[in-house]
């Protein structure tokens, strides 16, 4: 397992802060994988190194007046992923920046309770997608919906997988039903363990709290494993793109699903990110 710390450093308009960041990067050059401007007055820095090197970086960072936040990203080998009982699954999004959302293709949702974070929005029409692009994948995401091929739907049903239902999908241009299916995850998990080190973000409009990352990995208590099925959503909601996408839980799947994806040679498998779930206590 490789651990990368992703830091967001707020610079404001102070030249002193920019100098502090420059000195940090130069001093700890060996462990800084990349540093780039994330937004005006904010720098994103990725660091990876030995424990003492990471500690030294944070000691120097705390000695400055910089405001910062960070999350740990864990990168696992194929063997580690295949050994895990459950993994978080991040599904491919094969669309350009203007085409990522189901609403862009005519799928209708309720208005929801908050215009900013989209809390409470629910799909109330058929799912419309660009069929020609979606059929290139066995599984992909048109935010926030998951689309799968007829082939994968058959594999899941033949192997009696749990925690989901399938619904029809329609082409956005012709309005006709396609062979694609919408994968609707029905099983909601209990809350993560506090040991996860959840990083929260609050909507400034309605004050709803959302998941913005975990510092120690996605961790559940061992007794909660009886609540897991083959497909699951975390009860903690996550907003993929603020102000645009609809809140959803993180998708967690069983080892059975991972093995089926590998054994059945699921198309574009390399574009799916898996992260093992930790069970503690």
C-alpha angles and dihedrals in degrees: 000000000000119000120206121186113217110201130188111204120193113217104176112189095304116120087203090066092051089052091050091053093046091051092047092052093046094047093046096034093134094064100035107100095181142340124197142157108269096182137335108307093006131096125193117211127186117202131182127174149104120321094255091048092051091048091051091051093052092045089056092043092053089051089065128070092243119132111222147164130192146186130199117238116201122205117197136197120244090253092054091049093048092049094052119102091217134008137193108244124207109192126216121266105204096183136100119252092267094049104049099103132078090219089062089068098048103273106147125221133183116261095254129210099279127040092203106048096022092230113179097015111149130188110250103169138053115288111255120198140166096263097195092060099037095053089066088073134058088210131011141147129247095186118289097359129077117224124195135183124254087247094056091045089056092048092053093048094045090053094047095237117184141214100052147071129208127230135184123270126209133205111250095221104040095028088218124135114263132204089252122103134211112232108216113191111216105178117090117196128220118258119294119255116270085238088076089078093227115210108211132200124197124215106240091215106048099009093232111158119233137186112259098171144308124254098202102031131267104308130182131178115256092242090060092064090089087069093059125102131178092276121033143163123215113241087228107089122225130198111213096191116018117235093010115051127064118248116257136164122257112268115244122185136185129252086253090065093047091051092047090051090053098040094046093046096237111208117255091008091156090065091063118089119213127191122182119241117232122224114202135183 
